[in-house]
PDB file of C-alpha atoms in Angstrom:
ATOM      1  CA  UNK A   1     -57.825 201.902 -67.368  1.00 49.00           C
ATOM      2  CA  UNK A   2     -55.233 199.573 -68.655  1.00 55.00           C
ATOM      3  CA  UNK A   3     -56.266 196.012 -68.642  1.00 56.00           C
ATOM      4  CA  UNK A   4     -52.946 194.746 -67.788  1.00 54.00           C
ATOM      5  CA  UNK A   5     -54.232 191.400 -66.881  1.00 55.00           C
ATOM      6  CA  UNK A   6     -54.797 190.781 -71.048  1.00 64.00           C
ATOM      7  CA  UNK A   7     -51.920 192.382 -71.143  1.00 69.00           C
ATOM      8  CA  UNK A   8     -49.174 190.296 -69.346  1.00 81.00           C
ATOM      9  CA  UNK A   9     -49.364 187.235 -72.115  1.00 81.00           C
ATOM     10  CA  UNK A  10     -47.851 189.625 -74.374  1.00 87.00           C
ATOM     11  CA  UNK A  11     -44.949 190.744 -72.740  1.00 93.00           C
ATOM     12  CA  UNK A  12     -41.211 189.398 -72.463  1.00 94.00           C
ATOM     13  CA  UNK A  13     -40.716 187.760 -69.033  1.00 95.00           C
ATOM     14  CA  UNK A  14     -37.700 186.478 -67.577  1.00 96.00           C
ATOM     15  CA  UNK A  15     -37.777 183.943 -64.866  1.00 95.00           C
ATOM     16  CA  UNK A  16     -35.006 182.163 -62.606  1.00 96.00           C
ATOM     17  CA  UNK A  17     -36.515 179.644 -60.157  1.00 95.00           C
ATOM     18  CA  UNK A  18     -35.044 177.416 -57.196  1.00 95.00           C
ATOM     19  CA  UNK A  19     -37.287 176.011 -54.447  1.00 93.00           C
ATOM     20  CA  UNK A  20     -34.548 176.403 -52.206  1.00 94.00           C
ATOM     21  CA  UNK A  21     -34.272 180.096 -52.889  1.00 95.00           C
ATOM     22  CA  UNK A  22     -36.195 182.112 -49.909  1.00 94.00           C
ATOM     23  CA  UNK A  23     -35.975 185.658 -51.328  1.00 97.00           C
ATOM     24  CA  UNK A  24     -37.595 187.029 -54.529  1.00 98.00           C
ATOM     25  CA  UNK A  25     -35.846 189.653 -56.957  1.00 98.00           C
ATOM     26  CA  UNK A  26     -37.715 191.858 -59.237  1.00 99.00           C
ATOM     27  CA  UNK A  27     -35.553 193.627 -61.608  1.00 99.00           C
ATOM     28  CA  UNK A  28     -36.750 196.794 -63.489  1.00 99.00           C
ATOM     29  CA  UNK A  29     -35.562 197.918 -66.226  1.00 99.00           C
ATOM     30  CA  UNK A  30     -35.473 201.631 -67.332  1.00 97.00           C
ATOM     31  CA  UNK A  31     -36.920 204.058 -69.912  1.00 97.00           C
ATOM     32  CA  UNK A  32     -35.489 202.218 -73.432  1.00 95.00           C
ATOM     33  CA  UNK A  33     -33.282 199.645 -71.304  1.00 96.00           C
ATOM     34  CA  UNK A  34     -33.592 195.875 -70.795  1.00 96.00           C
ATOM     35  CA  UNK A  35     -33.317 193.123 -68.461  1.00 96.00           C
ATOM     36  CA  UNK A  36     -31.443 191.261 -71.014  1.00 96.00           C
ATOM     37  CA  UNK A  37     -27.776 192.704 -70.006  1.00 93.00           C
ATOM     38  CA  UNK A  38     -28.517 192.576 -66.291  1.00 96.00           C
ATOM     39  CA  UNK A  39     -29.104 188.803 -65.562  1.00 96.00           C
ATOM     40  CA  UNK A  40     -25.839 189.018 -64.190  1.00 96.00           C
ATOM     41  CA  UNK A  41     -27.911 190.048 -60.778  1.00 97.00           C
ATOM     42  CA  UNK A  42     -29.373 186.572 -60.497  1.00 96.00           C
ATOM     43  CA  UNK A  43     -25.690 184.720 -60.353  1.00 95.00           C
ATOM     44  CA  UNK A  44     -24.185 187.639 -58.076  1.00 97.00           C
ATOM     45  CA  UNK A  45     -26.750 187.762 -55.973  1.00 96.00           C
ATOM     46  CA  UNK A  46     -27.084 184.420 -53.550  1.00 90.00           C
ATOM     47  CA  UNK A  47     -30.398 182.405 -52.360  1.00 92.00           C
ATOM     48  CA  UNK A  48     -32.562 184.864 -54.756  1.00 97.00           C
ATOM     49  CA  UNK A  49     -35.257 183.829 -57.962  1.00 98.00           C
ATOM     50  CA  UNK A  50     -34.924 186.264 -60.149  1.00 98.00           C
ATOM     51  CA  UNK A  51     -38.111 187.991 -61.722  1.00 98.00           C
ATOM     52  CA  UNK A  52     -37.767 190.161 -64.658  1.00 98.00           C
ATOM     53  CA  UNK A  53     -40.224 191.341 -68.034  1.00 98.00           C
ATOM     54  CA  UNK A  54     -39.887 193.822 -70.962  1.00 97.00           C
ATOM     55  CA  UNK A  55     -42.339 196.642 -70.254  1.00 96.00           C
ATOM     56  CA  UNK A  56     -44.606 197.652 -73.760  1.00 94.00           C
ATOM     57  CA  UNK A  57     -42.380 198.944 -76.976  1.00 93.00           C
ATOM     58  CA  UNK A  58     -39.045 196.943 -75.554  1.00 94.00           C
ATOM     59  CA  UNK A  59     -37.524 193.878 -76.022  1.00 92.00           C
ATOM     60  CA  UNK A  60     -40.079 191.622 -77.920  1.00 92.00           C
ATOM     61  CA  UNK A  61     -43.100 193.256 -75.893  1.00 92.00           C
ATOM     62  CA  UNK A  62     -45.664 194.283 -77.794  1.00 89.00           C
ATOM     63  CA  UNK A  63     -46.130 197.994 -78.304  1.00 88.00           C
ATOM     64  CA  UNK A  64     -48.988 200.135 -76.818  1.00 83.00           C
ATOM     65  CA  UNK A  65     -51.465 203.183 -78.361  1.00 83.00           C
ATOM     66  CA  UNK A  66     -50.238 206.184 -77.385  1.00 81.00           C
ATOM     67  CA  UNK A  67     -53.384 207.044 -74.893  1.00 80.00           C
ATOM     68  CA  UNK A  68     -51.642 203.820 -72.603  1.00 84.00           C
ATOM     69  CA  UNK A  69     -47.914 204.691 -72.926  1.00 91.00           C
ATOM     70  CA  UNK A  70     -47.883 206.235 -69.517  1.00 94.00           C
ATOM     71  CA  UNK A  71     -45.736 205.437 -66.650  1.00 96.00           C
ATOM     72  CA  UNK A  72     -48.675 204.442 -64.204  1.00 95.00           C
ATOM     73  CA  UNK A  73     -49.660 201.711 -66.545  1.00 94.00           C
ATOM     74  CA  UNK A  74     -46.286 200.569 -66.779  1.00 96.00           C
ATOM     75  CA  UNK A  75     -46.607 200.467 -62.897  1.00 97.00           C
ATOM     76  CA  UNK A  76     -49.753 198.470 -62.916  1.00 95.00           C
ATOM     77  CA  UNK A  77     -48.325 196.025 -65.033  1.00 95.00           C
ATOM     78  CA  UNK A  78     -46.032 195.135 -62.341  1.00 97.00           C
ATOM     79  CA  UNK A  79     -48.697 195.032 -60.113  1.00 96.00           C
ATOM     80  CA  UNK A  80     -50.259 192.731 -61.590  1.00 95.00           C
ATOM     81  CA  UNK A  81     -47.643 190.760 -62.502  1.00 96.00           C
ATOM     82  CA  UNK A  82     -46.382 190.610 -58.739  1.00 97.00           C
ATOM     83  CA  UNK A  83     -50.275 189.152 -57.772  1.00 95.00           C
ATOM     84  CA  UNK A  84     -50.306 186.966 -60.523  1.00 93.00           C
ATOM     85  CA  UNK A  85     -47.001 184.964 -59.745  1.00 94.00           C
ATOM     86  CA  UNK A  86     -48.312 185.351 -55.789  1.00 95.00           C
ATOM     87  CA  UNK A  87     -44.609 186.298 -54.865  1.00 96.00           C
ATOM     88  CA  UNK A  88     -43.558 187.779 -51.131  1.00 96.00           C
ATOM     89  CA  UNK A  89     -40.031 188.080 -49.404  1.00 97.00           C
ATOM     90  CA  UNK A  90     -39.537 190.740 -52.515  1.00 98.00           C
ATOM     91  CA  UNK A  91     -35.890 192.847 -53.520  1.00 98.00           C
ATOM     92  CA  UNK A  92     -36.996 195.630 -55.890  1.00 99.00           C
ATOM     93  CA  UNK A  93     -34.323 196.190 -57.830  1.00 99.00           C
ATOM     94  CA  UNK A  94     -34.916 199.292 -60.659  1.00 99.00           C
ATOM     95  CA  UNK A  95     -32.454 201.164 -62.868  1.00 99.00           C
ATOM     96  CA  UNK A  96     -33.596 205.013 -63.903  1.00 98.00           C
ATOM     97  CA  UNK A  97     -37.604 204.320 -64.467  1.00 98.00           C
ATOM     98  CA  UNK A  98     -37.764 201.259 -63.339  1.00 99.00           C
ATOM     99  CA  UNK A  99     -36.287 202.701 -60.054  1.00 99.00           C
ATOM    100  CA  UNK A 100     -39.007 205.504 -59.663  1.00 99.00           C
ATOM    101  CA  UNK A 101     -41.963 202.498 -60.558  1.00 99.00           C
ATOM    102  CA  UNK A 102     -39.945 200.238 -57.660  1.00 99.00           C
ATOM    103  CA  UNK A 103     -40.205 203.354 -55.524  1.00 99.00           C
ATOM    104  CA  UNK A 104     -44.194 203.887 -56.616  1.00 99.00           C
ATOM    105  CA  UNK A 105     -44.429 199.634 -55.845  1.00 99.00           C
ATOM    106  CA  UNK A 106     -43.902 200.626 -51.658  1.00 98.00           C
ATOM    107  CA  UNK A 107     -47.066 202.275 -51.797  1.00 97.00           C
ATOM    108  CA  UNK A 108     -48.875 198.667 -52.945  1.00 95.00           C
ATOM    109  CA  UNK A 109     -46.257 196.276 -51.342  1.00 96.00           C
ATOM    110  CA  UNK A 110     -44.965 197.127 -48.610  1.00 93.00           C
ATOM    111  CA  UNK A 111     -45.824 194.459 -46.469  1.00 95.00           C
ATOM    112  CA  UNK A 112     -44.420 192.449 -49.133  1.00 97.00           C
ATOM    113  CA  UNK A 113     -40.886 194.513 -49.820  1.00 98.00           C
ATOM    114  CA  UNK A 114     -38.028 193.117 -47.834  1.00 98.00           C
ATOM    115  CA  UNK A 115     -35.306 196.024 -49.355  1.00 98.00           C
ATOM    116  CA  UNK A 116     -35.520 198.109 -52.536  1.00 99.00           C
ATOM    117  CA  UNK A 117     -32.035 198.747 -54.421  1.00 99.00           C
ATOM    118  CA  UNK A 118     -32.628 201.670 -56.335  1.00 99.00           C
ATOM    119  CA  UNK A 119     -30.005 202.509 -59.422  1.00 99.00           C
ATOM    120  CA  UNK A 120     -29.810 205.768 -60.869  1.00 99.00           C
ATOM    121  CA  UNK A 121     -33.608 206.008 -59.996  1.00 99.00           C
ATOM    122  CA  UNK A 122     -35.923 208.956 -61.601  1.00 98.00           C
ATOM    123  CA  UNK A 123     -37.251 211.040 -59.092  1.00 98.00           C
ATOM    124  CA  UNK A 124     -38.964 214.584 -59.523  1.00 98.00           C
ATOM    125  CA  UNK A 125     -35.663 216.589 -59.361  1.00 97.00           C
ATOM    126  CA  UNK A 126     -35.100 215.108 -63.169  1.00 97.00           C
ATOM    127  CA  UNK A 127     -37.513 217.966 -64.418  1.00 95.00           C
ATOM    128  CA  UNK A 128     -35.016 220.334 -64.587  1.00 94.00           C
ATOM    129  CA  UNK A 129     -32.592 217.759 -66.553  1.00 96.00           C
ATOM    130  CA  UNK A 130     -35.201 217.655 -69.616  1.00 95.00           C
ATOM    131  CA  UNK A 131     -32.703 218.896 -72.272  1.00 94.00           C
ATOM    132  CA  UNK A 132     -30.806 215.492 -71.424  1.00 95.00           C
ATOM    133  CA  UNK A 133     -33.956 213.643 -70.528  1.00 95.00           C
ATOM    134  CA  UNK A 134     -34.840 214.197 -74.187  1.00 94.00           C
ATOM    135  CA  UNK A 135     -31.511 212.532 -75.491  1.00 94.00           C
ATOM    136  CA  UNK A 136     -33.036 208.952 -74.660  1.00 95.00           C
ATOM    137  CA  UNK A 137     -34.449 209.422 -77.872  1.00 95.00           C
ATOM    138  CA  UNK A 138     -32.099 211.412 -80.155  1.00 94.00           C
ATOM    139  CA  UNK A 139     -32.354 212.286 -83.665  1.00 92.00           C
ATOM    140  CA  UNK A 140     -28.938 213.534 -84.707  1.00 93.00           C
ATOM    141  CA  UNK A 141     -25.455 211.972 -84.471  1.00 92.00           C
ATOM    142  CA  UNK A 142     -25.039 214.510 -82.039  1.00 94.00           C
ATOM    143  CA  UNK A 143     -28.250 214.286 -79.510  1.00 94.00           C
ATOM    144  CA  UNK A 144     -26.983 210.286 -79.688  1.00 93.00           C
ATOM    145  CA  UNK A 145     -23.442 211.186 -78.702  1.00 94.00           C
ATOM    146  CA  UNK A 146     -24.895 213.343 -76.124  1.00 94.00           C
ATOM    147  CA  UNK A 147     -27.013 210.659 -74.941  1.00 94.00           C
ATOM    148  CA  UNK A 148     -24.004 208.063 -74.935  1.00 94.00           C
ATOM    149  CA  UNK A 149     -21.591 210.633 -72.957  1.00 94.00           C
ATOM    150  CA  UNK A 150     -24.989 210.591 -70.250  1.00 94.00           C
ATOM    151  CA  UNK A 151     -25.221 206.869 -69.547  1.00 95.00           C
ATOM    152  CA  UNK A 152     -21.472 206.510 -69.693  1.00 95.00           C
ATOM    153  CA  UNK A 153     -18.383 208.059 -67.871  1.00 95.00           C
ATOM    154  CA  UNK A 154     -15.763 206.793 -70.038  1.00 93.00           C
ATOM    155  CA  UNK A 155     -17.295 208.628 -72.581  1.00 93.00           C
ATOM    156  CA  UNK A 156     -17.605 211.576 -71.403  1.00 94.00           C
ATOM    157  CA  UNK A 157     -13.836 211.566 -70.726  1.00 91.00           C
ATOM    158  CA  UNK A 158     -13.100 210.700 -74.476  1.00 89.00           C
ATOM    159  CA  UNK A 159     -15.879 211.368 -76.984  1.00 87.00           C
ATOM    160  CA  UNK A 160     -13.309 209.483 -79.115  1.00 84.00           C
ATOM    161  CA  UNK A 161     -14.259 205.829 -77.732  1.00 85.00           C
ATOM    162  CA  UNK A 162     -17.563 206.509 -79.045  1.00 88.00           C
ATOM    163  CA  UNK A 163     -17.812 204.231 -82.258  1.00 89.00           C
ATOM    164  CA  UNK A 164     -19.809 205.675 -85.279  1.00 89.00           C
ATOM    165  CA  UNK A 165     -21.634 202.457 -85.494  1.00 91.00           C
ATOM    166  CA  UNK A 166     -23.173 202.750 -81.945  1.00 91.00           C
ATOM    167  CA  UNK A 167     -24.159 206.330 -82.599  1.00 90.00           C
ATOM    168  CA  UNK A 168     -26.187 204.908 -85.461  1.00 91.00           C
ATOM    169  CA  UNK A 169     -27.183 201.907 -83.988  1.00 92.00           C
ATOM    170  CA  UNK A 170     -28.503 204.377 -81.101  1.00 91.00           C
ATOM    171  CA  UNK A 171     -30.133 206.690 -83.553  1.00 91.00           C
ATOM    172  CA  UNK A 172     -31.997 203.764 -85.235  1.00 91.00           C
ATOM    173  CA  UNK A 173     -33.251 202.327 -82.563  1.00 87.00           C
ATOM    174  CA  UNK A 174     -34.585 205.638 -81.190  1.00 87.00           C
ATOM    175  CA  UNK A 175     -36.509 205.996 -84.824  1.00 85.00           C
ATOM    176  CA  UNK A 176     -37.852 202.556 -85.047  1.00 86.00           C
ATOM    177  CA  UNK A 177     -37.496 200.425 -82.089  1.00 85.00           C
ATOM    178  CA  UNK A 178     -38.517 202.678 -79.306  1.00 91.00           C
ATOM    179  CA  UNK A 179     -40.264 205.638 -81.423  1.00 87.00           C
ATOM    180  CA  UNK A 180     -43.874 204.902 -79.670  1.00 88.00           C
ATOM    181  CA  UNK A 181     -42.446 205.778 -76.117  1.00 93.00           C
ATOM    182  CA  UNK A 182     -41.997 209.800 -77.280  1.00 91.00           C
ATOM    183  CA  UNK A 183     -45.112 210.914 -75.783  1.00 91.00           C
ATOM    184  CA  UNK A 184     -44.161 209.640 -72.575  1.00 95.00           C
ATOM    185  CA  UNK A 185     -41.288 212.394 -72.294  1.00 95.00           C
ATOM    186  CA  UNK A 186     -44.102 215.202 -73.088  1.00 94.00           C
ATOM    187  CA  UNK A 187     -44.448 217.706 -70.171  1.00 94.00           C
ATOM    188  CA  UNK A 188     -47.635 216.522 -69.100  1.00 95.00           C
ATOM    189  CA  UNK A 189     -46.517 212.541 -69.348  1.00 95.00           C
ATOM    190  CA  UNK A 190     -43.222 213.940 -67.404  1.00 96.00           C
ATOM    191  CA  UNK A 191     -45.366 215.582 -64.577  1.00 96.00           C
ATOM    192  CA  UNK A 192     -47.482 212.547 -63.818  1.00 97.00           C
ATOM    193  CA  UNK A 193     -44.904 210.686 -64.027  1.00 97.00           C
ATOM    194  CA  UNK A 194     -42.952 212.983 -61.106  1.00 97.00           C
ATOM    195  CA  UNK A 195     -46.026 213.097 -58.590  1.00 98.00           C
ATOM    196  CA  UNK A 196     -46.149 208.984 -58.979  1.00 98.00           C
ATOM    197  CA  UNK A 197     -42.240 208.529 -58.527  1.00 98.00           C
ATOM    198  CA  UNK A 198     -42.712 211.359 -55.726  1.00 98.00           C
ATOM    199  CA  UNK A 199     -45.702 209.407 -54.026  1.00 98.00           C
ATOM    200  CA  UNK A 200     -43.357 206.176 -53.866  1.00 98.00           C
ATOM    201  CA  UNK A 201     -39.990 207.445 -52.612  1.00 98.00           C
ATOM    202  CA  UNK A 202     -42.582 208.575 -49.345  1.00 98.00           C
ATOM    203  CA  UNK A 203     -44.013 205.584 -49.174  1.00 97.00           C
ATOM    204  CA  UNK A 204     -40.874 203.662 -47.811  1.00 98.00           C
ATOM    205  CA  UNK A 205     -40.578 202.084 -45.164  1.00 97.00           C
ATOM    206  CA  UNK A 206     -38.380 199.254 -45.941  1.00 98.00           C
ATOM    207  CA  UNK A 207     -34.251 199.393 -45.913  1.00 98.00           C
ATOM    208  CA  UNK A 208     -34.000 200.937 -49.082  1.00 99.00           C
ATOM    209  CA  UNK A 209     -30.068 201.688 -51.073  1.00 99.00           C
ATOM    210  CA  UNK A 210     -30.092 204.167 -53.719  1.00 99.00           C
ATOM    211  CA  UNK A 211     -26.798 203.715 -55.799  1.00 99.00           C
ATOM    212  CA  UNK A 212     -25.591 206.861 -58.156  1.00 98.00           C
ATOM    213  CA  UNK A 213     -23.177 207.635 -60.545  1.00 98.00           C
ATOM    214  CA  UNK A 214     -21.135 210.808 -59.764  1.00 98.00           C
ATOM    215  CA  UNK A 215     -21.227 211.797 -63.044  1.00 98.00           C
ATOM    216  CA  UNK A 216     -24.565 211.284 -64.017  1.00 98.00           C
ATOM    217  CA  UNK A 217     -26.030 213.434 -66.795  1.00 97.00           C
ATOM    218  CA  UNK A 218     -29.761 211.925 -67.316  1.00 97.00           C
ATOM    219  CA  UNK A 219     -30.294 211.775 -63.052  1.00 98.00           C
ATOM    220  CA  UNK A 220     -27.727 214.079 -62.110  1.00 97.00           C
ATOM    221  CA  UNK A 221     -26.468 213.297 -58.857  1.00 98.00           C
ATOM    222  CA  UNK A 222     -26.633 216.450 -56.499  1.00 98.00           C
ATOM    223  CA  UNK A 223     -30.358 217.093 -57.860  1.00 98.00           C
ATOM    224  CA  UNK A 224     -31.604 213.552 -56.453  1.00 98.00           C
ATOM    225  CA  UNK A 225     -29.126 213.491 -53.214  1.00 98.00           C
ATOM    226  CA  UNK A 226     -30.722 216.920 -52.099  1.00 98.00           C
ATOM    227  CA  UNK A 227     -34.347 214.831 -53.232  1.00 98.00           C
ATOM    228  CA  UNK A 228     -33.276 212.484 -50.701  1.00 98.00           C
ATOM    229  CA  UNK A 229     -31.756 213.929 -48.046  1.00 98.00           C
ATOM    230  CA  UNK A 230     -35.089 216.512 -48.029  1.00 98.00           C
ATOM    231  CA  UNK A 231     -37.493 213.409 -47.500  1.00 98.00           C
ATOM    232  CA  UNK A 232     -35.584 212.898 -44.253  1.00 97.00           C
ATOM    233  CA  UNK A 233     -36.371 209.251 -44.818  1.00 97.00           C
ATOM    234  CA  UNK A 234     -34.190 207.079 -42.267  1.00 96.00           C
ATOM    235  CA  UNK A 235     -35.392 203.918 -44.485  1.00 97.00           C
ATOM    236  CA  UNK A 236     -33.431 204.873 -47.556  1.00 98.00           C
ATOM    237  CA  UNK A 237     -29.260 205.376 -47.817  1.00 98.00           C
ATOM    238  CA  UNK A 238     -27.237 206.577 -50.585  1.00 98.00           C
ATOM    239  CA  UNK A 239     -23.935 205.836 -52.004  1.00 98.00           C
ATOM    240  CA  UNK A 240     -22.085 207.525 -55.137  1.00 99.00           C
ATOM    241  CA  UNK A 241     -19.696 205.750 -57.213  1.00 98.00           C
ATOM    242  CA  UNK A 242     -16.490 208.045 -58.945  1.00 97.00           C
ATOM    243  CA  UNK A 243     -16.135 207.298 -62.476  1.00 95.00           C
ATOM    244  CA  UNK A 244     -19.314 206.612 -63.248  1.00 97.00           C
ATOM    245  CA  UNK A 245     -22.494 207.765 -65.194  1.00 98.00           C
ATOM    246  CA  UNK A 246     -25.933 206.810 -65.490  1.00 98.00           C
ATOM    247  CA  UNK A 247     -24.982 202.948 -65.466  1.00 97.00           C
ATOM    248  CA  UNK A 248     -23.466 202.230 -62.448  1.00 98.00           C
ATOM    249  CA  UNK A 249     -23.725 199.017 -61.620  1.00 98.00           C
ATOM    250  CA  UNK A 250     -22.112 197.827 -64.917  1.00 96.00           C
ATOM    251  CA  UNK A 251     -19.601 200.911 -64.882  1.00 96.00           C
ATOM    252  CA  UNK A 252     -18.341 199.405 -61.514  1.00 96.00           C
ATOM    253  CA  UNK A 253     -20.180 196.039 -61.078  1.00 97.00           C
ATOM    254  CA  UNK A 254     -17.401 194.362 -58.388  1.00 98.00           C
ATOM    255  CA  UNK A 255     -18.333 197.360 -56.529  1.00 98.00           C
ATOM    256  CA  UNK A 256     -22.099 197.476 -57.271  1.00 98.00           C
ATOM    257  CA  UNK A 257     -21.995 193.974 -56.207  1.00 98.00           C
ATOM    258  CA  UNK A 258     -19.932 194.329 -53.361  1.00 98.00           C
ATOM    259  CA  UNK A 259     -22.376 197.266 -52.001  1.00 98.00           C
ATOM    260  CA  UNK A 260     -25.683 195.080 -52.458  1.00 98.00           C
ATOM    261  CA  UNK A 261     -24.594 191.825 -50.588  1.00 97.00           C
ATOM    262  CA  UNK A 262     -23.353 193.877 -48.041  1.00 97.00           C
ATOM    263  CA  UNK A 263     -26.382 195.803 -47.976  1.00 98.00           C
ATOM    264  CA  UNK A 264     -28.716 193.139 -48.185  1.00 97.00           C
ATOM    265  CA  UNK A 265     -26.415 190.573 -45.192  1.00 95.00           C
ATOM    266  CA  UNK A 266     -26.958 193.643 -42.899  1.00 95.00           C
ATOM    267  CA  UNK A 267     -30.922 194.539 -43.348  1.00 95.00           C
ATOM    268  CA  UNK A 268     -32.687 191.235 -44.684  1.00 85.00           C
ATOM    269  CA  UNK A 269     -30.403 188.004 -44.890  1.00 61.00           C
ATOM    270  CA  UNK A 270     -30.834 186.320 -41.563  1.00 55.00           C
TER     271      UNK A 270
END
């Protein structure tokens, strides 16, 4: 077991406080991402702290042995976190992982959860998407142009906007920066990692938006409507942006925004 407790002084947080505030973001970041390009949420998104950390191997987080690396340790070191700061009145807001681990967090929280707004969120239907899955940590100029096509629509419509220097930029990060997270994309990793993500997205019970990109080649979009509709979950609505990828919510942020105030004035903001 994963003593996350020890753990949490050597991780990145991110914190954005106001007394007055009466609602509590928790941003999650996904498989090699980072909260660093999405504080945008905390000015966008009115009467709301903002709560946000690097998980292990990302950002200036200290990496873990590969026997820890798993998603449900990443999980618990939300958990944890979450006690330790004593927060309630809580808007789980995940991107790819960090979706599925906000989705696994209903099963601790719910009584805390206000609303979950899940982004491109992993779910089991991603199993049969490991060819791309793989790409988050490519090893040729083409597995990285791949990749960058997956997170990005406007790429996939022009390879050519692709600049060589972010294909090697992406290749050397892959190699040095985020080389210890490989074993979590091994089959066994992958399938714990389903029945946890699986576990959560049943556990909801609070109002609960799931935003996609059409064009999504990491959590393709079909696969994890047909997830959702199947759960028959009346908590949890879906909407799917044209003209975007795996990303969104930057793809299309006036609309992202748009969406999630509107979303959030109708089920929580009273």
């Amino acid at each position: 077991m994963l003593k996350t407790q020890s753990l949490l002084k050597d991780l990145e947080v991110f914190s954005f406080i106001n007394p007055k505030n009466k609602y509590n973001i928790i941003f999650l970041h996904g498989f090699t991402g980072s909260y660093y390009d999405n504080l945008i949420i905390k000015d966008k998104i009115t009467n709301c702290n903002f709560f946000a950390l690097h998980l292990p191997c990302h950002g200036k987080s200290v990496c873990l042995s590969d026997e820890d690396l798993s998603t449900l340790n990443f999980a618990q070191i939300w958990i944890e976190y979450i006690k330790e700061q004593n927060l309630d009145n809580l808007i789980l807001i995940g991107h790819s992982m960090g979706g599925g681990i906000a989705a696994y967090l209903n099963t601790f929280f719910s009584d805390k959860i206000l609303a979950n707004i899940l982004i491109s969120p992993a779910n089991p239907s991603i199993i049969s998407n490991m060819k791309n899955i793989n790409y988050l940590l490519p090893k040729t100029h083409q597995e990285a142009t791949n990749l960058l096509k997956g997170l990005v629509y406007q790429y996939q419509i022009n390879e050519h906007y692709i600049q060589n220097n972010l294909i090697v930029e992406t290749i050397e990060n892959a190699q040095e920066k985020f080389n210890g997270l490989k074993e979590m994309l091994s089959p066994e990793q992958m399938k714990n990692s389903m029945k946890l993500f699986d576990l959560g997205f049943k556990s909801i019970k609070k109002p609960t938006l799931v935003i996609m990109g059409k064009n999504d080649l990491i959590v393709p979009t079909k696969e994890l409507s047909e997830y959702i509709d199947n759960l028959n979950n009346k908590n949890i609505k879906y909407i799917i942006f044209d003209n975007a990828a795996h990303n969104p919510h930057k793809e299309n942020s006036v609309l992202f925004f748009a969406e999630v105030n509107n979303f959030l004035r109708l089920n929580i903001v009273k």
